[in-house]
mmCIF file of C-alpha atoms and ligand atoms in Angstrom:
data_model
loop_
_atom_site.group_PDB
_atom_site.id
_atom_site.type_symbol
_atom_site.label_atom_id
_atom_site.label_comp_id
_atom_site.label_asym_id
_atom_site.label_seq_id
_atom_site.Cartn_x
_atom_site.Cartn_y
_atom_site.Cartn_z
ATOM 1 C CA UNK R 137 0.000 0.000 0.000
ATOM 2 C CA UNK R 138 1.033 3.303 -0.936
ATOM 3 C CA UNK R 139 1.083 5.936 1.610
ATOM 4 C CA UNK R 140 0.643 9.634 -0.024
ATOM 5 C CA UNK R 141 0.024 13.085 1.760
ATOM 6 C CA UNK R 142 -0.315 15.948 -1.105
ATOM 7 C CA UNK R 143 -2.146 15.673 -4.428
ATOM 8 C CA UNK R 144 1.187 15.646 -6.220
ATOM 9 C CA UNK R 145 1.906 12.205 -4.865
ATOM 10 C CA UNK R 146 -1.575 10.891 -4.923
ATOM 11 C CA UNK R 147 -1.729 11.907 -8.733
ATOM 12 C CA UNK R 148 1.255 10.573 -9.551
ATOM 13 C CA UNK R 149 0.098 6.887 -7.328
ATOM 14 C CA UNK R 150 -3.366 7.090 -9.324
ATOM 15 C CA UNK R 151 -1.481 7.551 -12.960
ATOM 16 C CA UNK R 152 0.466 4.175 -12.083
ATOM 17 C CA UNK R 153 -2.436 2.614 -11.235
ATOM 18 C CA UNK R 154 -3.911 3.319 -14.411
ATOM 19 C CA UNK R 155 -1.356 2.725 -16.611
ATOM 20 C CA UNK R 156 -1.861 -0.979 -14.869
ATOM 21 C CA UNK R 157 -5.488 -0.967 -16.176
ATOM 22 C CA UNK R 158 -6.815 -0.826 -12.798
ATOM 23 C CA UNK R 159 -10.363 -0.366 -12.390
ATOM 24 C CA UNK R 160 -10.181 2.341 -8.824
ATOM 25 C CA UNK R 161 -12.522 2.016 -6.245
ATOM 26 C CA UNK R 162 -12.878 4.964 -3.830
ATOM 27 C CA UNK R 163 -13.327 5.142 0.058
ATOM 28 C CA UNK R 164 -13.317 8.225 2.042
ATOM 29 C CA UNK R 165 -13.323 8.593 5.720
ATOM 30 C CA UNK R 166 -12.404 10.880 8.269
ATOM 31 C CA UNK R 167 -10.131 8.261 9.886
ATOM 32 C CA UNK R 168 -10.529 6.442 13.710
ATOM 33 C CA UNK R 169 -11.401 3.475 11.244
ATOM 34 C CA UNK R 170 -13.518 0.281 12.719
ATOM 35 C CA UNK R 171 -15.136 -2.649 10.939
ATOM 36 C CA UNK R 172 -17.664 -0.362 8.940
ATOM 37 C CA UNK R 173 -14.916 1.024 7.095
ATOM 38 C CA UNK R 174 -13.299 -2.101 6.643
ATOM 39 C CA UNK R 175 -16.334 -3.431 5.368
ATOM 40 C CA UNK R 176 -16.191 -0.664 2.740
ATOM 41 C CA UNK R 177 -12.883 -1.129 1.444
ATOM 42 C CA UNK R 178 -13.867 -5.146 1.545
ATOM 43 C CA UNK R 179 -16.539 -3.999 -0.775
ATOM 44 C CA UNK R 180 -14.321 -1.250 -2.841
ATOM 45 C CA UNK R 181 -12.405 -4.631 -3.831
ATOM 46 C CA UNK R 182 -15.304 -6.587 -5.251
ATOM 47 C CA UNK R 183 -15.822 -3.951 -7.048
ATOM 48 C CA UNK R 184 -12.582 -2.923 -8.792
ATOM 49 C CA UNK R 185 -9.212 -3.550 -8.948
ATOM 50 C CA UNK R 186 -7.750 -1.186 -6.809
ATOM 51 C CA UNK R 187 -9.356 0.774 -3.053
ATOM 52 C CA UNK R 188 -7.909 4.203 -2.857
ATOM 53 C CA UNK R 189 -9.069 5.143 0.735
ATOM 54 C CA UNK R 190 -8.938 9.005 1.831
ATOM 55 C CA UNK R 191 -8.321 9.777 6.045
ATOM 56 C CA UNK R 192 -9.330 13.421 6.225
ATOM 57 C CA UNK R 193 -10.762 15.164 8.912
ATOM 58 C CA UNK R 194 -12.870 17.847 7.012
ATOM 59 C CA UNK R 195 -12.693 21.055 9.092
ATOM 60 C CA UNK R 196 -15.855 22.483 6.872
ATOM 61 C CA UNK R 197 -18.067 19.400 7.692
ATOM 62 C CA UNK R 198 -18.198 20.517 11.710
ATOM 63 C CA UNK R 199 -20.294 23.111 13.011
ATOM 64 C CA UNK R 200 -18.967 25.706 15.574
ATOM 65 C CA UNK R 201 -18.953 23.954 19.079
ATOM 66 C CA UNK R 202 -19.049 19.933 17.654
ATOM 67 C CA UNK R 203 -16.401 18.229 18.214
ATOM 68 C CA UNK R 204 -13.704 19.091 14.918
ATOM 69 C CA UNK R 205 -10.931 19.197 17.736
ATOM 70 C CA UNK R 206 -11.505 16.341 19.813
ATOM 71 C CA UNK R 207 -12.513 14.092 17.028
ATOM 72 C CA UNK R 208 -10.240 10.755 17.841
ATOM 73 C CA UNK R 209 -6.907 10.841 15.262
ATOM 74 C CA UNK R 210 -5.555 7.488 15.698
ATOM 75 C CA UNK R 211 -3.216 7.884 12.159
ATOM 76 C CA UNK R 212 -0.942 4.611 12.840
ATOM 77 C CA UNK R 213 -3.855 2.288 13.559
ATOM 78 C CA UNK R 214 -5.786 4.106 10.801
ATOM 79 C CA UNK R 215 -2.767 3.102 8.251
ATOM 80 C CA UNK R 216 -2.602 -0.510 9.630
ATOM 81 C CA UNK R 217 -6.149 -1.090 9.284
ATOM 82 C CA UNK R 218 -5.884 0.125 5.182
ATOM 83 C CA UNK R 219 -2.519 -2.406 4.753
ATOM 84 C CA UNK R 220 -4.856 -5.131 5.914
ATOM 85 C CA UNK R 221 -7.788 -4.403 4.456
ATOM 86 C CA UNK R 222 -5.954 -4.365 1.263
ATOM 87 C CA UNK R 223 -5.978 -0.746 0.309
ATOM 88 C CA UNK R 224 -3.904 0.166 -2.494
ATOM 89 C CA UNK R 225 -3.173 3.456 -2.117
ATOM 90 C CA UNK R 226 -4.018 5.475 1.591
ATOM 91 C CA UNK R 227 -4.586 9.464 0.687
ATOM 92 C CA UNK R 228 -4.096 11.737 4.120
ATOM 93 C CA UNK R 229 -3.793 15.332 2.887
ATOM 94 C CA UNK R 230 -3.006 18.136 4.917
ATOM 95 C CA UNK R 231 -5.775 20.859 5.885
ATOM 96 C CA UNK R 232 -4.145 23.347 4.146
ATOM 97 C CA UNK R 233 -3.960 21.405 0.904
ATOM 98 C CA UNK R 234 -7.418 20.629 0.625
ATOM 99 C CA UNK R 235 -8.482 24.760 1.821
ATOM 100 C CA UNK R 236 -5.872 26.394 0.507
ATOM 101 C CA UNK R 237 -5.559 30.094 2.088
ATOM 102 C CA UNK R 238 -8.979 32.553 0.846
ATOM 103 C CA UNK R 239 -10.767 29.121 -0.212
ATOM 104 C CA UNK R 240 -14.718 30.388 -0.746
ATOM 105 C CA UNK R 241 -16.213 28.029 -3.001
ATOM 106 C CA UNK R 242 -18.685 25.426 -1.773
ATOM 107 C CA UNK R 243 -20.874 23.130 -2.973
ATOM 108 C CA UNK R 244 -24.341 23.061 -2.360
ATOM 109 C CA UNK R 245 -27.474 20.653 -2.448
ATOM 110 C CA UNK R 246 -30.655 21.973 -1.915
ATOM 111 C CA UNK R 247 -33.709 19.714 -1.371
ATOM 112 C CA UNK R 248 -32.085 16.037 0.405
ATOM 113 C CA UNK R 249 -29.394 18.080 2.416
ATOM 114 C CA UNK R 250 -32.253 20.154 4.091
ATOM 115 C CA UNK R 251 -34.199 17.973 6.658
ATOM 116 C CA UNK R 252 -33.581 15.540 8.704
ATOM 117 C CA UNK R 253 -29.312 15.956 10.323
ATOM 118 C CA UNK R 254 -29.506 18.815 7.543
ATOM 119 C CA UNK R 255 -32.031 20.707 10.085
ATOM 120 C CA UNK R 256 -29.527 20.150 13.385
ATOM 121 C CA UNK R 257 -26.371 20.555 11.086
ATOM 122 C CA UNK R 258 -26.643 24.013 9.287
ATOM 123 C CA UNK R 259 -23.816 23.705 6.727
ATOM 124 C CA UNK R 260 -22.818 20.055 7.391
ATOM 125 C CA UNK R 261 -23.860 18.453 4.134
ATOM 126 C CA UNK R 262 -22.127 21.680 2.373
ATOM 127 C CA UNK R 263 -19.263 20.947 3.991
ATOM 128 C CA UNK R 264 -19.592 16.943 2.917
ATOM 129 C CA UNK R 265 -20.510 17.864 -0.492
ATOM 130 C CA UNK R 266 -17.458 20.378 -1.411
ATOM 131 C CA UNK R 267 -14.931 17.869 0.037
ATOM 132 C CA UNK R 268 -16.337 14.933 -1.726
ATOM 133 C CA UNK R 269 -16.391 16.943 -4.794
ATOM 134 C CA UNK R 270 -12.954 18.020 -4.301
ATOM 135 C CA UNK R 271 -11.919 14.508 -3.201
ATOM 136 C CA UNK R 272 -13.717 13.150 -6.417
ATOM 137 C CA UNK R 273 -11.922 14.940 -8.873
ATOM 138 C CA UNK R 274 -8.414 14.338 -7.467
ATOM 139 C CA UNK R 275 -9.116 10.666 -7.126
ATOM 140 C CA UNK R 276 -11.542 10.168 -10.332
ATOM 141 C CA UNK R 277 -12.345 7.012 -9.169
ATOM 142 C CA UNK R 278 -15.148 4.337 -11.055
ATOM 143 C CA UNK R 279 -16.377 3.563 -7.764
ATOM 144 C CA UNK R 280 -16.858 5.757 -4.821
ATOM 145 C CA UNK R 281 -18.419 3.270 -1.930
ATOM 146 C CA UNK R 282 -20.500 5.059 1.553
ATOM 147 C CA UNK R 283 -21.935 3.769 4.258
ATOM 148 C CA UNK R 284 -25.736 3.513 4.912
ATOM 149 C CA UNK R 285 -25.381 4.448 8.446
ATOM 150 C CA UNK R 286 -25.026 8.144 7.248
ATOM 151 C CA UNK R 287 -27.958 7.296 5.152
ATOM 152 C CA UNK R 288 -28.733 11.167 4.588
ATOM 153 C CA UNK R 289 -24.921 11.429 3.531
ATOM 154 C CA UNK R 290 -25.263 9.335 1.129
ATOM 155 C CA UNK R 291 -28.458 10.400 -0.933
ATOM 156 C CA UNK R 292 -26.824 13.682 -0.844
ATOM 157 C CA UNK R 293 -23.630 12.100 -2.851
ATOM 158 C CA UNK R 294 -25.711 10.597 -5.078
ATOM 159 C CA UNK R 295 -28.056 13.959 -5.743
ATOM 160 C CA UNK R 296 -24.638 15.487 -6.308
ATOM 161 C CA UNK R 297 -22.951 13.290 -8.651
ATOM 162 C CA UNK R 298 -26.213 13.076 -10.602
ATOM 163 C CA UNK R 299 -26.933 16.850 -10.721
ATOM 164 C CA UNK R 300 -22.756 17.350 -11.793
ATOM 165 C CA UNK R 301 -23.003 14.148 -13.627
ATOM 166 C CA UNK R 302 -19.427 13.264 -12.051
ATOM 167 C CA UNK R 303 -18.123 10.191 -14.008
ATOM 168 C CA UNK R 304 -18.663 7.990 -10.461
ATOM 169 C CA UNK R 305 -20.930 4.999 -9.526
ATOM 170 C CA UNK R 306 -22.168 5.317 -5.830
ATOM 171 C CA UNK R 307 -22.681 2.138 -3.891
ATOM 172 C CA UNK R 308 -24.214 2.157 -0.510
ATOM 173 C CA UNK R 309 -22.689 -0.230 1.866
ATOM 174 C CA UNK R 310 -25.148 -2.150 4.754
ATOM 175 C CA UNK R 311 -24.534 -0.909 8.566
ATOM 176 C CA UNK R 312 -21.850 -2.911 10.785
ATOM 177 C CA UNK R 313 -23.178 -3.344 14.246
ATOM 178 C CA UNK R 314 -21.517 -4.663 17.332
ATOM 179 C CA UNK R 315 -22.683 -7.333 18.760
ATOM 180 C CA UNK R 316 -25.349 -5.690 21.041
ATOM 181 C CA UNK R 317 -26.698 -4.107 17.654
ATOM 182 C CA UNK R 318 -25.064 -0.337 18.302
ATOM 183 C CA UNK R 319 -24.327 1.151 14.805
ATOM 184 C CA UNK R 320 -20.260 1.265 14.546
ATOM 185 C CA UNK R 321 -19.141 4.768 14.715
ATOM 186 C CA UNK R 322 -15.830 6.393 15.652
ATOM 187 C CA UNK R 323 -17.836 8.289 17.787
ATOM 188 C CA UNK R 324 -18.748 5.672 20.028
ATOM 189 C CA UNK R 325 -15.464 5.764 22.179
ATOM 190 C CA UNK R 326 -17.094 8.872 23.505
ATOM 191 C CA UNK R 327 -19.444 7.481 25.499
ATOM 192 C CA UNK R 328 -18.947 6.155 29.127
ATOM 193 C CA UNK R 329 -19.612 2.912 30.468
ATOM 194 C CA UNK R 330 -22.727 3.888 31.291
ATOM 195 C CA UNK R 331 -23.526 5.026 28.014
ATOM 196 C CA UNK R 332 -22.106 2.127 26.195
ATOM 197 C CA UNK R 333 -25.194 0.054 28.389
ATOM 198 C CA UNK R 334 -27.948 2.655 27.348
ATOM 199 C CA UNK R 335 -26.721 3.127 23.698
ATOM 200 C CA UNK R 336 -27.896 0.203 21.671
ATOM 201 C CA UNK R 337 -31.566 0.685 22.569
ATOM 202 C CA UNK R 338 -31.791 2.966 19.990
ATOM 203 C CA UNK R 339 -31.391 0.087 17.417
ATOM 204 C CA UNK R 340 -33.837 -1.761 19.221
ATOM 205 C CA UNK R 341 -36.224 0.905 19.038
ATOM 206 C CA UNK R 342 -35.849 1.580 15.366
ATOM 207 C CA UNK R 343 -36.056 -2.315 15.074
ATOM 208 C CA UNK R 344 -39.127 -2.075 16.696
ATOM 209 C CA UNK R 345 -40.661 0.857 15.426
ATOM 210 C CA UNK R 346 -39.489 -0.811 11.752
ATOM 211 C CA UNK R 347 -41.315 -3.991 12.814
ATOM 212 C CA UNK R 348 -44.767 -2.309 13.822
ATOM 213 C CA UNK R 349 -44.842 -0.019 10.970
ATOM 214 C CA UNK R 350 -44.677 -2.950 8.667
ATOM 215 C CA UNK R 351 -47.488 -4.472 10.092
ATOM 216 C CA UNK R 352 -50.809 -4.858 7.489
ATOM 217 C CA UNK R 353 -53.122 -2.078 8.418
ATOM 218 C CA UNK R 354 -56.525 -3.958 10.958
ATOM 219 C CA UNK R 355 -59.419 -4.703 9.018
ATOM 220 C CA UNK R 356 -62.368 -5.369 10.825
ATOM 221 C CA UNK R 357 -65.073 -7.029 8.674
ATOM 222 C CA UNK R 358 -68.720 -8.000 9.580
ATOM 223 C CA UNK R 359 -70.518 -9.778 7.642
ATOM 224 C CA UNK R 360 -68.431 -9.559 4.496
ATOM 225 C CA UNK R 361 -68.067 -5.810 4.975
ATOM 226 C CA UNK R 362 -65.217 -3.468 5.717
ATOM 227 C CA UNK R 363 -66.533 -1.452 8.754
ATOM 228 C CA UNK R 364 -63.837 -0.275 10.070
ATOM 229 C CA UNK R 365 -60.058 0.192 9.033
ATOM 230 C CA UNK R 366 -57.840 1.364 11.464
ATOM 231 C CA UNK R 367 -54.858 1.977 11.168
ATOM 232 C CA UNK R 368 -53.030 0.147 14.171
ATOM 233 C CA UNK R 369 -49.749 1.142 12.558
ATOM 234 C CA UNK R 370 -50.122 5.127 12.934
ATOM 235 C CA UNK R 371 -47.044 6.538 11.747
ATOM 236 C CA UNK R 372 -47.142 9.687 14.193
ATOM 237 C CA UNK R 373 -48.676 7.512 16.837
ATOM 238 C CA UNK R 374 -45.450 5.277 16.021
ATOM 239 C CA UNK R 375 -43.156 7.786 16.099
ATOM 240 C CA UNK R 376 -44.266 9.554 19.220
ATOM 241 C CA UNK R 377 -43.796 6.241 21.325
ATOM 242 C CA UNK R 378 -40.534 5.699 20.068
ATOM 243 C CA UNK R 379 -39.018 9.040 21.432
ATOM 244 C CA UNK R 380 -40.967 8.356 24.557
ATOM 245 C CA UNK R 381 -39.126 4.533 24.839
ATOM 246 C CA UNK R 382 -35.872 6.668 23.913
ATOM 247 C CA UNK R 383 -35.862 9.479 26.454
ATOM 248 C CA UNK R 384 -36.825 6.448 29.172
ATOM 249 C CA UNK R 385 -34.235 3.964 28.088
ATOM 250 C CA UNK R 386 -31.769 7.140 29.078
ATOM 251 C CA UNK R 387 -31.037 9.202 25.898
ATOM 252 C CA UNK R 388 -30.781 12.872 27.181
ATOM 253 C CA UNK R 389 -31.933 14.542 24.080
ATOM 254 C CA UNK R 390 -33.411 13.909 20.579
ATOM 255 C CA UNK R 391 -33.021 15.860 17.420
ATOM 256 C CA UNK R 392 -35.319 13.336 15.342
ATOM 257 C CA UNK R 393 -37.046 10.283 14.812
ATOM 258 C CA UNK R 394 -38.370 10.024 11.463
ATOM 259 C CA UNK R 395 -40.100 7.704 8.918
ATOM 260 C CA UNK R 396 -38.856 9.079 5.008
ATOM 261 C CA UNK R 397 -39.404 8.110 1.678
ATOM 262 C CA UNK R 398 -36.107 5.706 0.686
ATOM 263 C CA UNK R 399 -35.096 8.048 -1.898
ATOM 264 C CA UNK R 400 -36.035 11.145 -1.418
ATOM 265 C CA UNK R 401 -35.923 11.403 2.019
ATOM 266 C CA UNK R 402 -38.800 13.658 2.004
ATOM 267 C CA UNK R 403 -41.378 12.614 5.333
ATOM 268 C CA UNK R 404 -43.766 9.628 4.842
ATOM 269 C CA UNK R 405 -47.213 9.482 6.064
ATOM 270 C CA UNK R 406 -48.445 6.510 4.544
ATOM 271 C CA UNK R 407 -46.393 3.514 4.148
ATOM 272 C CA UNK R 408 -47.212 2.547 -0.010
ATOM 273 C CA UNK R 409 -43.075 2.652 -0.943
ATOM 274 C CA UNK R 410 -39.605 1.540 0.436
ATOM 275 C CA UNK R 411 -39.223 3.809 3.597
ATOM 276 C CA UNK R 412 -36.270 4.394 6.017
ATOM 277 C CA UNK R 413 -36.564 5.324 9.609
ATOM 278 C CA UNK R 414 -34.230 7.147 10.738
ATOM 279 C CA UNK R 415 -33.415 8.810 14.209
ATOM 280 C CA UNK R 416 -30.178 11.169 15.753
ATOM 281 C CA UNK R 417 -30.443 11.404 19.443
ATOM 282 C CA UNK R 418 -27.915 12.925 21.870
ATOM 283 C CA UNK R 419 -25.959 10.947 25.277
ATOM 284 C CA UNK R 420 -24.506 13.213 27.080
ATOM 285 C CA UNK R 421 -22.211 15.010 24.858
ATOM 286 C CA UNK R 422 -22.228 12.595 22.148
ATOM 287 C CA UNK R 423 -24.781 12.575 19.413
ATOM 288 C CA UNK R 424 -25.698 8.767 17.592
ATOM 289 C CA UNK R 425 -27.191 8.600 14.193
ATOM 290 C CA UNK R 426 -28.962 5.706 12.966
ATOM 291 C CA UNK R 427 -31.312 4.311 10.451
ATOM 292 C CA UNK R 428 -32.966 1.072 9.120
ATOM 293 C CA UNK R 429 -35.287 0.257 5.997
ATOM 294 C CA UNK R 430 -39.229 -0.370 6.479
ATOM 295 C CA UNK R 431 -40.995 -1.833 3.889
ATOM 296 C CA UNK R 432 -44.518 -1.858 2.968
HETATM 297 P P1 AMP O 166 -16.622 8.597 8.560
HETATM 298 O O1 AMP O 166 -15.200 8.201 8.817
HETATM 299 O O2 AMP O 166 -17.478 8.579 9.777
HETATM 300 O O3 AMP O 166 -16.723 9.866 7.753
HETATM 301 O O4 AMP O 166 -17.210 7.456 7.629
HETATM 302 C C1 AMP O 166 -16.593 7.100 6.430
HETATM 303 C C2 AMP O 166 -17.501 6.160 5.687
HETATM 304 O O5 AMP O 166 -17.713 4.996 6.473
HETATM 305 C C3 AMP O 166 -18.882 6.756 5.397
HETATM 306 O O6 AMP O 166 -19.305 6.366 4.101
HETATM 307 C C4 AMP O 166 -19.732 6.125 6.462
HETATM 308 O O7 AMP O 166 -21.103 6.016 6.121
HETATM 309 C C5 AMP O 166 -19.100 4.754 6.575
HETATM 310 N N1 AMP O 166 -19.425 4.119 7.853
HETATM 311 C C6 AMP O 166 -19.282 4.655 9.090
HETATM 312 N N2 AMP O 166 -19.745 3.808 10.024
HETATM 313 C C7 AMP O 166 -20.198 2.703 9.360
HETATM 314 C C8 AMP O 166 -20.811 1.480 9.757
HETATM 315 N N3 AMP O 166 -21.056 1.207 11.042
HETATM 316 N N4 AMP O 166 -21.157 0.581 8.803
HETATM 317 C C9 AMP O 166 -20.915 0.856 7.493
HETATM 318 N N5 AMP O 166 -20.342 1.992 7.052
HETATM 319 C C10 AMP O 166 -19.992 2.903 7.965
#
C-alpha cells in the first residue's frame, strides 16, 4: 500500500495505477477506522481492482462547538487497518492542501441536504458535499463506496454526482453493528460505560418501530363488509412512542425520529413505498445517528 500526503503524490500513485489498467474504487473517511470502514474497502475490492481510501478530517463538515478538535486521530492504527484491508493506495492530505488560504467556493445541495441531520447541522452536508467533490476529482475514481449508516450522507452524494453528472458509480454499503446491535461509529469511544449500556436501545427501538410499521393495516369485517379500518400502525402515533421509549431507556436529548421516503428522504405518512426510519439522538455530549429500511 502506498502511503501519499499531497495531491502531487496521490496523482502521480493514481497515474500508475492506471497505466496498470486498474479499475479504482474509492473510500473516504475521516479516519478512527472500525469494521464499517473495513467493510467498505472489503466492498471497494469486489468492485474494482484497486481501493484508494482518503483519512481526512474535514474542518468544513463541523459546526462551531461539535467536536472538529476532539474528534479521535488514531493515524498509525488508521494506516494498519488500510494495509490489511488491502488498500492500495491510503490518501491523508493536509488541511491546508485541501483549503488552501482565501478558499470560498462550496458546494451546495438543496432539497435532500435540508431535513432531517440537515435541520440540526446548518452547513454540514455543504461541507460533505465540497470535500467529496474536491476529493472526487483528485481521485476520479469508477467507484466511490459510503456507508448507509449516514444514510442522509449518502443520498446527498448521489443527488450530487447526478446533478454534476461526475463520471462515479455510488454504492451504498449495509450498517456494521456490534454485537449488542449499536451502529459502529468512531464516535462511540465517547461514550462512558454507562452510556455504552444505554446506547444500543436505539437500534432496538428503530427495530421495533421498523417492525410495527410494517405491520398490514386492521381490518375489521362483519358480515363480508369493511366497517372499520384502522390503522393500528399510525405513523405519528409510532413515532411519538418511540421518542418516549428513547428518552426512558436514558437518551438525554433527541433531534429526530423520522419515517422518510427511501429516496427522497422527504417525510412519509403513509407507508405505499420503500421507507427508512431514521433517528439522531444525543448521550450526554455525544450525538448517535442511525437508520434502518421499512418496507410496505
Ligand atoms: P466517517 O469516517 O465517519 O466519515 O465514515 C466514512 C464512511 O464509512 C462513510 O461512508 C460512512 O457512512 C461509513 N461508515 C461509518 N460507520 C459505518 C458502519 N457502522 N457501517 C458501514 N459503514 C460505515
Amino acid at each position: 500500500m502506498v502511503i501519499v500526503r499531497n495531491r502531487k503524490a496521490l496523482g502521480e500513485a493514481i497515474r500508475r495505477l492506471r497505466e496498470e489498467g486498474k479499475h479504482i474504487a474509492f473510500v473516504p473517511t475521516m479516519g478512527a477506522l472500525h469494521t464499517g470502514h473495513v467493510s467498505l474497502i472489503t466492498l471497494g475490492r469486489k468492485h474494482a481492482d484497486a481501493v484508494v481510501a482518503s483519512i481526512f478530517v474535514n474542518p468544513t463538515q463541523f459546526g462551531p462547538g461539535e467536536d472538529y478538535t476532539r474528534y479521535p486521530r488514531t493515524e498509525e492504527e488508521d494506516i494498519a487497518a488500510l494495509r490489511n484491508a488491502g488498500a492500495s493506495v491510503a490518501y491523508l492530505p493536509a488541511v491546508e492542501d485541501m483549503y488552501p488560504a482565501g478558499a470560498s467556493t462550496c458546494v451546495h445541495v438543496a432539497g435532500v441536504s435540508e431535513g432531517l441531520c440537515g435541520a440540526f447541522r446548518p452547513g454540514h452536508f455543504d461541507g460533505v458535499a465540497t470535500i467529496v467533490t474536491k476529493l472526487f476529482m483528485q481521485v476520479q475514481p469508477d467507484v466511490a463506496i459510503f456507508g448507509e449508516k449516514d444514510y442522509q450522507q449518502l443520498a446527498v452524494i448521489r443527488r450530487l454526482v447526478s446533478d454534476l453528472s461526475i463520471p462515479v458509480s455510488i454504492i451504498g454499503a449495509p450498517v456494521m453493528r456490534e454485537a449488542n446491535g449499536l451502529a459502529m461509529s468512531s464516535r462511540n469511544r465517547y461514550l462512558s460505560e454507562a452510556e455504552q449500556a444505554i446506547a444500543p436501545a436505539l437500534y432496538r427501538q428503530l427495530k421495533e418501530t421498523a417492525r410495527v410499521l410494517s405491520l398490514p393495516e386492521c381490518v375489521v369485517c362483519m358480515g363480508g363488509a369493511i366497517i372499520e379500518q384502522a390503522p393500528h400502525n399510525n405513523i405519528t402515533h409510532e413515532l411519538g412512542r418511540m421518542k418516549a421509549a428513547l428518552l426512558k431507556a436514558g437518551f438525554t436529548r433527541i433531534d429526530y425520529v423520522e419515517l422518510c421516503d427511501a429516496a427522497t428522504l422527504l417525510p412519509v405518512t403513509t407507508l405505499e413505498a420503500p421507507a427508512r426510519l431514521l433517528a439522531a439522538v444525543h448521550l450526554g455530549t455525544t450525538r448517535l445517528i442511525d437508520n434502518i429500511e421499512v418496507l410496505p
